[in-house]
């Protein structure tokens, strides 16, 4: 049986236009030697900071972009050699997309997109009406899409992905900018869809740790175009079972505390500025509990006042810090 | 194969639907799309009247004014459509769908033709009535053939332009702008193309509408033949050639541009 998705040494570089004062064009490596195998029936997450290469990978798998080198197979079909066959098996939804036509209402837009997949009219409307109801959009079926709120619009986009009933569905940040309640509904539907259809596969990207943790069977953590870990959330967290995780909050500061990673007992260290609450959070991956006092001492000799200190079980965020040496959110 | 065809036919209709429904939902468009062109055409009629040109010229202008609708549709809607679709985020959804890019364009074209026809009919019917144009149809079948072939070739040319807009936005936009007036001239919308002289008229014939208009005028008016550029039969053959040529070249241009876009990462907006 084919894997849902398989990539082999996948690379993608982008040429950046030559600037006037620079002699040669420069290149950005968006993906580097990416090897991934995703099974049918999996809900797989790509987790990584801005610019990690998540969207690039999705675009290659959706036949919108060619790899610079390497192979990518979707349901066993090569995306470069046979894009037309790949397209029959997939659909894609991106967060914050503005697809559709303002002159049409929600139901008509969804119908239009379903026709590009040849869904018979009756089945299309059945699916659309069921999904609209499920997402609480049935009242707005006849509303022109220009009048929808961001959240409703995004629900419509998600529905669009399901109406063609693809084998493999790609979601690029499906809950981007949605409020908590709507994000939860969307996640729940995606999870159920995969659970109730043993052969259907979802690949989603996110930079929300909790989303990846809650939703995905397996996760690939990707940074600067490289896959640095790939496993189930619980196995990823087990990587840190021996370590001590400590989060410390101090008043917001622009100091970088770089020397803290040199402290004895500190394995990895990252910080995150929380401007909204006026605090800086320091995250430490320590070899053991005894290193905690090292850290607190160093902080007080630095003149920083500790507002809170907590020792926690490892989260995916901590796994990311341990692997990458910086906080995921700090990039935003 | 059969399901492929069905899917493509459904896509054509679905894409056309947007435009057809749109026209009904924004009735104010209809007014600006019909009354203004009618005024524009009338202006040319009065020029000819003032110059005491032969009566046929008035019919020529009205026919030209009506056909302008299709040209505007091809140049401003069809050609640049992919650019707007890209801006809106629809282009990538078309491209990942298991359908021919030509079906999407054809759907847009049919939607647009519906609209343009409305405009053409208003200009033609009202123009003919107001200025009391005398028609003398000398060949219904040929007239029909010329019209259909002109449409196929013209929209084929539109598809070719559309392929350029897949990657170029502003640049292609300027090009369209650049083309509009010269093609008005070369297309002979408001005078017989023969007036341009044989050589220029020959070049102008690469624009399907030049030959189409010339042929239609020959077939619609009593003295049309004397003002015609080439024999109608030859024009029909040439239009057939142009139709095949433009559809053939746009098929390859679309493939080429899509592939180039996939290579350079320019099919989608980078910041999406
Ligand atoms: N079309 C393009 N042309 C040039 N550079 C590009 C293009 N697309 C992406 N890049 C670059 O490639 C890198 C990876 O981008 P990508 O969009 O895949 O990241 P991402 O993980 O999806 O990030 P985000 O979380 O911000 O969506 C970035 O440095 C980006 O600037
Ligand atoms: Mg992205």
XYZ file of C-alpha atoms and ligand atoms in Angstrom:
636
model
C 0.000 0.000 0.000
C 1.152 3.529 -0.781
C 1.968 6.010 1.876
C -0.217 9.091 1.839
C 2.832 11.286 1.532
C 6.458 10.478 1.070
C 9.313 12.873 0.491
C 12.874 11.901 -0.243
C 15.705 14.381 0.122
C 13.408 17.195 -0.823
C 15.104 20.547 -1.376
C 13.788 23.909 -2.366
C 15.728 27.118 -2.743
C 14.426 30.505 -3.802
C 16.421 32.985 -5.759
C 16.116 36.422 -4.272
C 16.204 39.197 -6.813
C 19.548 40.839 -7.166
C 19.705 44.138 -5.332
C 21.364 47.066 -7.086
C 24.328 47.256 -4.752
C 24.943 43.534 -4.581
C 26.972 41.725 -7.222
C 24.999 38.474 -7.353
C 21.513 37.236 -6.531
C 21.255 35.456 -3.215
C 19.443 32.253 -2.374
C 17.168 31.213 0.453
C 16.963 27.572 1.403
C 13.327 26.977 2.257
C 13.595 23.177 2.483
C 16.705 21.110 3.016
C 16.897 17.343 2.594
C 13.391 16.776 3.904
C 12.529 13.103 4.378
C 9.025 12.451 5.607
C 6.694 9.484 5.469
C 3.069 10.025 6.352
C 0.713 7.062 6.510
C -2.837 6.913 5.320
C -5.251 7.689 8.113
C -2.811 9.946 9.923
C -3.377 13.458 11.110
C 0.081 14.832 10.697
C 1.354 18.213 11.862
C 4.183 20.377 10.624
C 5.264 22.581 13.445
C 7.749 25.375 13.046
C 8.372 29.103 13.400
C 7.772 31.726 10.708
C 9.808 31.057 7.625
C 10.550 27.452 8.596
C 9.380 26.139 5.234
C 5.972 24.749 6.128
C 4.033 26.504 3.396
C 6.745 25.703 0.888
C 6.361 21.993 1.618
C 2.578 22.171 1.293
C 2.846 24.011 -1.999
C 5.164 21.384 -3.415
C 2.814 18.603 -2.334
C -0.133 20.488 -3.852
C 1.639 20.846 -7.213
C 1.935 24.630 -6.946
C 5.694 24.653 -6.681
C 8.492 22.497 -8.027
C 11.160 21.146 -5.721
C 14.702 22.167 -6.573
C 15.705 18.540 -6.088
C 14.440 15.381 -4.464
C 11.192 13.485 -4.773
C 7.732 13.988 -3.365
C 4.988 11.382 -3.691
C 1.357 11.899 -2.845
C -0.527 8.603 -2.595
C 2.399 7.104 -4.468
C 2.163 9.597 -7.328
C 5.103 11.838 -8.151
C 4.090 15.494 -7.853
C 6.541 16.588 -10.526
C 5.956 13.844 -13.058
C 2.232 13.482 -12.708
C 0.654 16.540 -11.115
C -2.721 15.939 -12.771
C -3.115 12.616 -10.946
C -2.085 14.168 -7.655
C -4.715 16.881 -8.013
C -7.542 14.352 -8.081
C -6.610 13.162 -4.632
C -6.079 16.402 -2.758
C -7.508 19.683 -1.617
C -6.003 22.557 0.326
C -7.194 25.253 2.701
C -5.030 28.100 3.963
C -5.648 30.257 6.978
C -6.907 33.704 6.145
C -7.434 32.969 2.474
C -9.866 35.201 0.629
C -11.066 32.781 -1.981
C -14.397 32.937 -3.706
C -16.429 35.703 -5.283
C -18.154 38.446 -3.355
C -21.058 38.505 -5.756
C -21.992 34.932 -4.798
C -23.352 33.738 -1.491
C -21.757 31.135 0.755
C -23.661 28.197 -0.665
C -23.005 29.213 -4.259
C -19.308 29.694 -3.663
C -19.017 26.268 -2.100
C -20.977 24.760 -4.956
C -18.692 26.457 -7.482
C -15.538 25.041 -5.917
C -17.090 21.573 -5.677
C -17.708 21.623 -9.421
C -13.977 21.880 -10.103
C -13.829 18.386 -8.630
C -16.816 17.152 -10.571
C -18.947 16.487 -7.490
C -22.491 15.687 -8.686
C -24.835 18.556 -7.969
C -27.086 16.724 -5.549
C -24.227 15.281 -3.526
C -22.494 18.649 -3.497
C -25.504 20.428 -2.038
C -26.061 17.634 0.479
C -22.504 17.892 1.714
C -22.576 21.676 1.724
C -25.803 21.872 3.697
C -24.670 19.273 6.219
C -21.372 21.022 6.778
C -22.922 24.476 6.972
C -25.225 23.205 9.680
C -22.410 21.495 11.519
C -20.335 24.652 11.585
C -23.313 26.770 12.524
C -23.242 28.606 9.232
C -26.604 27.449 7.910
C -28.183 30.809 8.685
C -25.624 32.436 6.438
C -25.971 30.060 3.496
C -27.591 32.795 1.422
C -25.312 35.593 2.641
C -22.815 37.050 0.207
C -19.349 36.191 1.381
C -18.234 39.797 1.586
C -20.533 40.202 4.569
C -19.048 37.339 6.592
C -16.798 37.899 9.582
C -13.242 36.545 9.451
C -14.200 33.536 11.537
C -17.194 32.647 9.400
C -15.176 33.141 6.262
C -12.534 30.767 7.514
C -15.159 28.186 8.461
C -16.398 28.433 4.892
C -12.877 27.827 3.606
C -12.551 24.762 5.781
C -15.881 23.465 4.480
C -14.621 24.036 0.942
C -11.804 21.617 1.633
C -14.154 18.878 2.760
C -16.816 19.266 0.084
C -14.650 17.680 -2.601
C -14.052 14.733 -0.232
C -10.334 14.437 -1.009
C -8.117 11.532 0.004
C -5.519 13.891 1.403
C -6.351 17.301 2.755
C -3.772 20.005 3.369
C -4.395 22.736 5.895
C -1.958 25.619 6.077
C -2.549 27.272 9.467
C -6.288 26.538 9.433
C -6.957 28.348 12.691
C -4.820 31.409 12.045
C -6.407 34.434 13.676
C -9.578 32.623 14.739
C -11.047 33.110 18.163
C -10.691 30.237 20.594
C -14.193 28.895 20.222
C -14.168 28.771 16.428
C -10.648 27.350 16.352
C -11.827 24.577 18.627
C -14.770 23.717 16.365
C -12.520 23.600 13.336
C -9.984 21.378 15.075
C -12.694 19.068 16.316
C -14.114 18.584 12.853
C -10.733 17.917 11.305
C -9.907 15.365 13.998
C -13.234 13.576 13.587
C -12.940 13.462 9.836
C -9.664 11.590 10.060
C -10.913 9.363 12.861
C -14.084 8.363 11.015
C -12.396 7.717 7.682
C -9.545 5.309 8.174
C -8.016 6.014 4.752
C -8.193 9.807 4.823
C -5.133 11.815 5.665
C -4.630 15.358 6.868
C -1.407 17.308 6.796
C -1.635 20.568 8.666
C 0.838 23.268 9.505
C 0.668 25.383 12.581
C 2.757 27.394 14.873
C 0.401 26.854 17.745
C 2.011 24.239 19.964
C -1.168 23.357 21.792
C -2.962 22.782 18.521
C -0.315 20.384 17.287
C -0.216 18.606 20.635
C -3.960 18.182 20.934
C -4.694 17.311 17.341
C -1.897 15.414 15.668
C -1.046 11.740 15.647
C 2.488 12.663 14.701
C 4.403 15.878 14.355
C 7.446 16.959 12.425
C 9.245 19.887 13.965
C 10.783 21.922 11.220
C 13.188 24.819 11.481
C 15.146 26.619 8.784
C 13.893 24.108 6.232
C 15.094 21.051 8.120
C 13.075 18.393 9.902
C 14.693 18.218 13.309
C 12.345 15.732 14.947
C 9.415 13.600 13.907
C 7.300 11.567 16.276
C 4.044 11.457 18.225
C 3.543 14.361 20.651
C 3.909 12.069 23.661
C 7.124 10.513 22.354
C 8.505 13.952 21.599
C 7.797 15.021 25.139
C 9.453 11.867 26.430
C 12.684 13.182 24.993
C 12.728 15.485 28.011
C 11.598 13.033 30.693
C 14.954 13.183 32.496
C 15.310 16.937 32.325
C 13.882 19.557 34.600
C 11.769 22.217 32.942
C 11.583 25.586 34.638
C 9.714 28.676 33.461
C 10.546 31.969 35.140
C 8.807 35.292 34.648
C 10.542 38.601 35.217
C 9.665 42.161 34.312
C 9.891 42.902 30.603
C 13.477 43.519 29.609
C 15.411 43.728 26.393
C 18.473 42.060 27.859
C 19.316 38.875 25.976
C 20.672 36.795 28.899
C 22.863 34.949 26.466
C 25.389 33.974 29.101
C 22.666 32.023 30.932
C 23.021 29.145 28.522
C 26.600 28.760 29.783
C 25.524 28.213 33.393
C 26.351 24.773 34.775
C 23.366 22.453 34.591
C 21.600 24.510 31.893
C 21.079 22.425 28.766
C 19.034 24.864 26.736
C 17.620 28.259 27.374
C 15.158 30.500 25.556
C 13.272 33.653 26.287
C 10.043 35.111 25.137
C 8.873 38.687 25.550
C 5.231 39.028 26.506
C 4.615 42.645 25.708
C 0.916 42.454 26.441
C 1.485 41.612 30.086
C 4.814 43.393 30.427
C 6.850 40.324 31.255
C 9.706 38.323 29.892
C 9.484 34.576 30.243
C 12.672 32.569 30.578
C 12.478 28.897 29.734
C 15.146 26.578 30.998
C 15.833 22.968 30.168
C 17.968 21.854 33.093
C 19.905 18.660 33.681
C 18.267 18.187 37.067
C 16.550 19.970 39.931
C 19.758 21.075 41.579
C 20.460 23.461 38.725
C 17.426 25.563 39.664
C 19.302 27.354 42.425
C 22.146 28.178 39.998
C 19.659 29.908 37.786
C 17.860 31.857 40.506
C 21.159 33.000 41.960
C 22.384 34.167 38.588
C 19.144 36.071 38.087
C 19.312 37.882 41.398
C 22.970 38.787 40.890
C 21.841 40.142 37.533
C 19.396 42.378 39.391
C 16.284 40.744 37.882
C 13.313 40.292 40.147
C 11.585 36.948 39.768
C 7.816 37.343 39.493
C 7.014 33.677 39.200
C 8.854 30.413 38.903
C 7.280 27.131 37.928
C 8.563 23.673 37.342
C 6.447 22.006 34.671
C 6.011 18.808 32.764
C 7.544 19.093 29.333
C 5.299 20.605 26.667
C 5.955 20.587 22.949
C 7.160 24.127 23.358
C 9.883 22.880 25.693
C 10.785 20.166 23.228
C 11.175 22.870 20.622
C 13.378 24.917 22.936
C 15.473 21.863 23.733
C 15.948 20.993 20.072
C 16.318 24.437 18.555
C 17.638 26.532 21.382
C 15.024 29.221 21.095
C 11.376 29.721 21.751
C 8.888 29.176 18.932
C 6.891 32.295 19.713
C 9.939 34.481 20.074
C 10.143 34.508 16.277
C 6.765 36.160 15.826
C -11.538 10.191 -19.649
C -15.298 10.536 -19.564
C -15.333 11.728 -15.971
C -12.564 14.162 -16.873
C -14.683 15.686 -19.573
C -17.657 15.896 -17.246
C -15.614 17.590 -14.538
C -14.289 20.100 -17.018
C -17.752 20.857 -18.361
C -19.032 21.351 -14.837
C -16.136 23.671 -14.097
C -16.818 25.741 -17.181
C -20.405 26.214 -16.155
C -19.551 26.919 -12.513
C -17.063 29.606 -13.486
C -19.416 31.124 -16.043
C -22.172 31.214 -13.440
C -20.270 33.781 -11.354
C -20.384 36.274 -14.163
C -23.887 35.551 -15.329
C -25.377 35.807 -11.868
C -23.190 38.815 -11.178
C -24.717 40.714 -14.063
C -28.169 40.160 -12.621
C -27.201 41.154 -9.126
C -25.625 44.452 -10.021
C -28.099 45.981 -12.451
C -26.255 49.306 -12.332
C -23.423 47.642 -14.272
C -25.810 46.966 -17.078
C -26.571 50.619 -17.460
C -22.962 51.750 -17.580
C -22.040 48.843 -19.814
C -24.641 49.613 -22.440
C -25.512 53.284 -22.443
C -21.943 54.582 -22.403
C -20.727 52.483 -25.340
C -23.817 53.519 -27.248
C -22.894 57.171 -26.750
C -19.334 56.467 -27.811
C -20.517 54.838 -31.008
C -22.974 57.646 -31.663
C -20.107 60.130 -31.520
C -18.429 58.402 -34.449
C -21.677 58.267 -36.353
C -21.994 62.043 -36.071
C -18.442 62.497 -37.308
C -19.297 60.572 -40.450
C -22.599 62.408 -40.807
C -20.825 65.756 -40.513
C -18.368 64.686 -43.186
C -21.244 63.494 -45.362
C -19.639 60.064 -45.697
C -21.474 57.376 -47.673
C -24.373 55.906 -45.739
C -22.652 52.515 -45.327
C -20.110 54.049 -43.016
C -22.740 54.602 -40.402
C -23.629 50.930 -40.450
C -19.924 50.103 -40.326
C -19.458 52.162 -37.203
C -22.409 50.598 -35.453
C -21.218 47.111 -36.243
C -17.755 48.096 -35.055
C -19.166 49.671 -31.906
C -21.068 46.496 -31.137
C -18.024 44.283 -31.652
C -15.936 46.535 -29.391
C -17.769 44.920 -26.492
C -16.040 41.614 -27.144
C -12.685 43.197 -27.591
C -13.001 45.063 -24.289
C -14.078 41.874 -22.591
C -11.083 39.978 -23.911
C -8.594 42.698 -23.153
C -9.806 43.871 -19.768
C -11.529 40.905 -18.228
C -10.282 37.749 -19.745
C -6.620 38.529 -20.262
C -5.994 39.941 -16.820
C -8.330 37.618 -14.969
C -5.574 35.375 -13.644
C -3.829 38.381 -12.188
C -6.890 39.321 -10.172
C -7.512 35.731 -9.230
C -3.996 35.530 -7.891
C -4.499 38.688 -5.842
C -7.711 37.265 -4.411
C -6.207 33.852 -3.704
C -8.378 31.972 -6.169
C -5.677 31.196 -8.716
C -3.997 28.586 -6.547
C -7.326 26.899 -5.968
C -7.884 26.678 -9.712
C -4.405 25.330 -10.213
C -4.682 22.563 -7.614
C -8.025 21.430 -9.026
C -7.975 18.453 -11.393
C -9.160 20.465 -14.379
C -7.734 22.086 -17.465
C -6.719 25.723 -17.096
C -8.485 26.290 -20.376
C -11.773 25.219 -18.818
C -11.434 27.938 -16.223
C -10.669 30.484 -18.904
C -13.472 29.214 -21.064
C -15.853 29.533 -18.151
C -14.731 33.101 -17.639
C -15.077 33.715 -21.356
C -18.618 32.392 -21.514
C -19.595 34.501 -18.539
C -17.962 37.467 -20.225
C -19.513 36.764 -23.614
C -22.921 36.744 -22.019
C -22.227 40.193 -20.726
C -20.507 41.517 -23.827
C -23.341 40.235 -25.965
C -25.774 42.243 -23.944
C -23.693 45.312 -24.627
C -23.206 44.447 -28.288
C -26.900 43.864 -28.833
C -27.862 47.152 -27.223
C -25.376 49.105 -29.324
C -26.361 47.230 -32.452
C -30.130 47.318 -32.076
C -30.473 50.834 -30.732
C -27.764 52.174 -33.017
C -29.406 50.659 -36.071
C -32.834 51.954 -35.102
C -31.773 55.448 -34.095
C -29.621 56.011 -37.165
C -31.842 53.985 -39.480
C -29.192 51.702 -40.896
C -30.104 49.724 -44.005
C -28.872 46.168 -43.938
C -28.463 43.973 -46.923
C -27.428 40.504 -45.794
C -25.803 38.654 -48.670
C -24.898 35.406 -46.897
C -26.403 34.257 -43.632
C -24.286 31.124 -43.294
C -21.067 32.965 -44.030
C -22.025 35.719 -41.640
C -22.643 33.193 -38.904
C -19.375 31.386 -39.656
C -17.377 34.597 -39.600
C -18.888 35.682 -36.332
C -18.269 32.349 -34.620
C -14.726 32.048 -35.926
C -13.961 35.618 -34.924
C -15.134 34.822 -31.428
C -13.079 31.646 -31.188
C -9.953 33.351 -32.478
C -10.486 36.442 -30.347
C -11.034 34.524 -27.131
C -8.186 32.216 -28.089
C -6.005 35.291 -28.247
C -7.416 36.275 -24.860
C -6.296 32.935 -23.440
C -2.846 33.571 -24.770
C -2.762 36.944 -23.014
C -4.125 35.286 -19.892
C -1.137 32.974 -19.732
C 1.134 36.025 -19.499
C -0.914 37.413 -16.649
C -0.366 34.213 -14.691
C 3.066 35.500 -13.745
C 3.091 39.146 -14.683
C 0.701 41.530 -13.089
C 1.513 45.149 -13.384
C 3.827 44.617 -16.325
C 1.183 42.792 -18.295
C -1.306 45.416 -17.253
C 0.743 48.125 -18.862
C 0.981 46.023 -21.965
C -2.778 45.734 -22.172
C -3.009 49.440 -21.778
C -0.497 49.894 -24.511
C -2.433 47.608 -26.829
C -5.837 49.114 -26.410
C -5.603 52.145 -28.662
C -3.393 50.692 -31.415
C -5.781 47.786 -31.704
C -8.709 50.137 -31.942
C -6.906 51.594 -34.890
C -5.683 48.363 -36.447
C -8.886 46.537 -35.697
C -10.777 48.997 -37.839
C -13.557 49.310 -35.322
C -14.742 52.590 -36.735
C -13.638 52.447 -40.382
C -12.950 49.781 -43.004
C -9.571 48.180 -42.411
C -8.778 48.494 -46.117
C -8.316 52.229 -45.526
C -5.052 51.416 -43.761
C -3.509 50.189 -46.987
C -2.792 46.629 -47.984
C 0.391 46.039 -45.953
C -0.853 47.454 -42.685
C -4.184 45.710 -43.138
C -2.334 42.431 -43.623
C -0.536 42.894 -40.319
C -3.728 44.017 -38.650
C -5.280 40.719 -39.699
C -3.377 38.950 -36.944
C -6.005 40.535 -34.719
C -8.989 38.329 -35.363
C -11.429 41.159 -35.011
C -10.021 43.058 -38.012
C -10.787 40.233 -40.406
C -14.015 39.423 -38.651
C -15.341 42.948 -38.876
C -14.255 43.316 -42.464
C -16.021 40.113 -43.429
C -19.158 40.966 -41.518
C -19.340 44.375 -43.117
C -19.002 42.882 -46.559
C -21.876 40.551 -45.817
C -24.139 43.091 -44.138
C -24.218 46.056 -46.502
C -25.028 46.557 -50.130
C -21.749 48.215 -51.074
C -19.825 46.356 -48.396
C -17.940 44.221 -50.894
C -16.381 47.217 -52.619
C -14.950 48.464 -49.330
C -13.808 44.991 -48.222
C -10.208 44.023 -47.755
C -10.064 40.380 -48.893
C -12.564 37.984 -50.364
C -14.952 36.728 -47.679
C -14.073 33.072 -48.354
C -10.403 33.805 -47.831
C -11.221 35.682 -44.668
C -13.138 32.701 -43.365
C -10.172 30.454 -44.019
C -7.787 32.910 -42.395
C -10.033 33.174 -39.340
C -10.138 29.400 -39.104
C -6.346 29.422 -39.205
C -6.177 32.108 -36.528
C -8.594 30.192 -34.308
C -6.496 27.075 -34.460
C -3.302 29.035 -34.031
C -4.411 31.004 -30.982
C -5.885 28.019 -29.203
C -2.841 25.928 -29.960
C -0.406 28.578 -28.807
C -2.381 29.383 -25.660
C -2.437 25.727 -24.700
C 1.349 25.674 -24.756
C 1.744 29.154 -23.329
C -0.432 28.221 -20.355
C 1.605 25.080 -19.724
C 4.839 26.968 -20.135
C 3.895 29.840 -17.848
C 2.491 27.543 -15.188
C 5.662 25.529 -15.184
C 7.827 28.608 -15.076
C 5.732 29.864 -12.181
C 6.167 26.594 -10.341
C 9.894 26.779 -10.874
C 10.243 30.376 -9.752
C 7.652 30.253 -6.995
C 5.522 32.951 -8.571
C 2.172 31.262 -8.966
C 1.128 32.334 -5.520
C 1.740 35.479 -3.571
C 4.852 34.991 -1.493
C 3.401 36.424 1.668
C 0.397 34.139 1.781
N 8.011 32.545 -3.624
C 9.042 32.797 -2.839
N 10.087 33.535 -3.269
C 11.136 33.773 -2.468
N 11.254 33.319 -1.217
C 10.256 32.577 -0.717
C 9.102 32.283 -1.491
N 8.270 31.530 -0.734
C 8.880 31.372 0.450
N 10.074 31.990 0.472
C 11.029 31.991 1.609
O 11.245 30.654 1.991
C 11.281 30.528 3.410
C 10.223 29.551 3.868
O 8.955 30.153 3.705
P 7.579 29.447 4.053
O 6.513 30.337 3.597
O 7.592 28.064 3.540
O 7.631 29.411 5.651
P 6.488 29.019 6.689
O 7.063 27.963 7.564
O 5.235 28.699 5.992
O 6.343 30.354 7.528
P 5.021 31.038 8.172
O 4.848 30.440 9.516
O 5.410 32.462 8.249
O 3.886 30.802 7.260
C 11.116 31.929 3.952
O 12.392 32.440 4.214
C 10.463 32.678 2.820
O 10.808 34.035 2.842
Mg 3.332 29.554 5.968
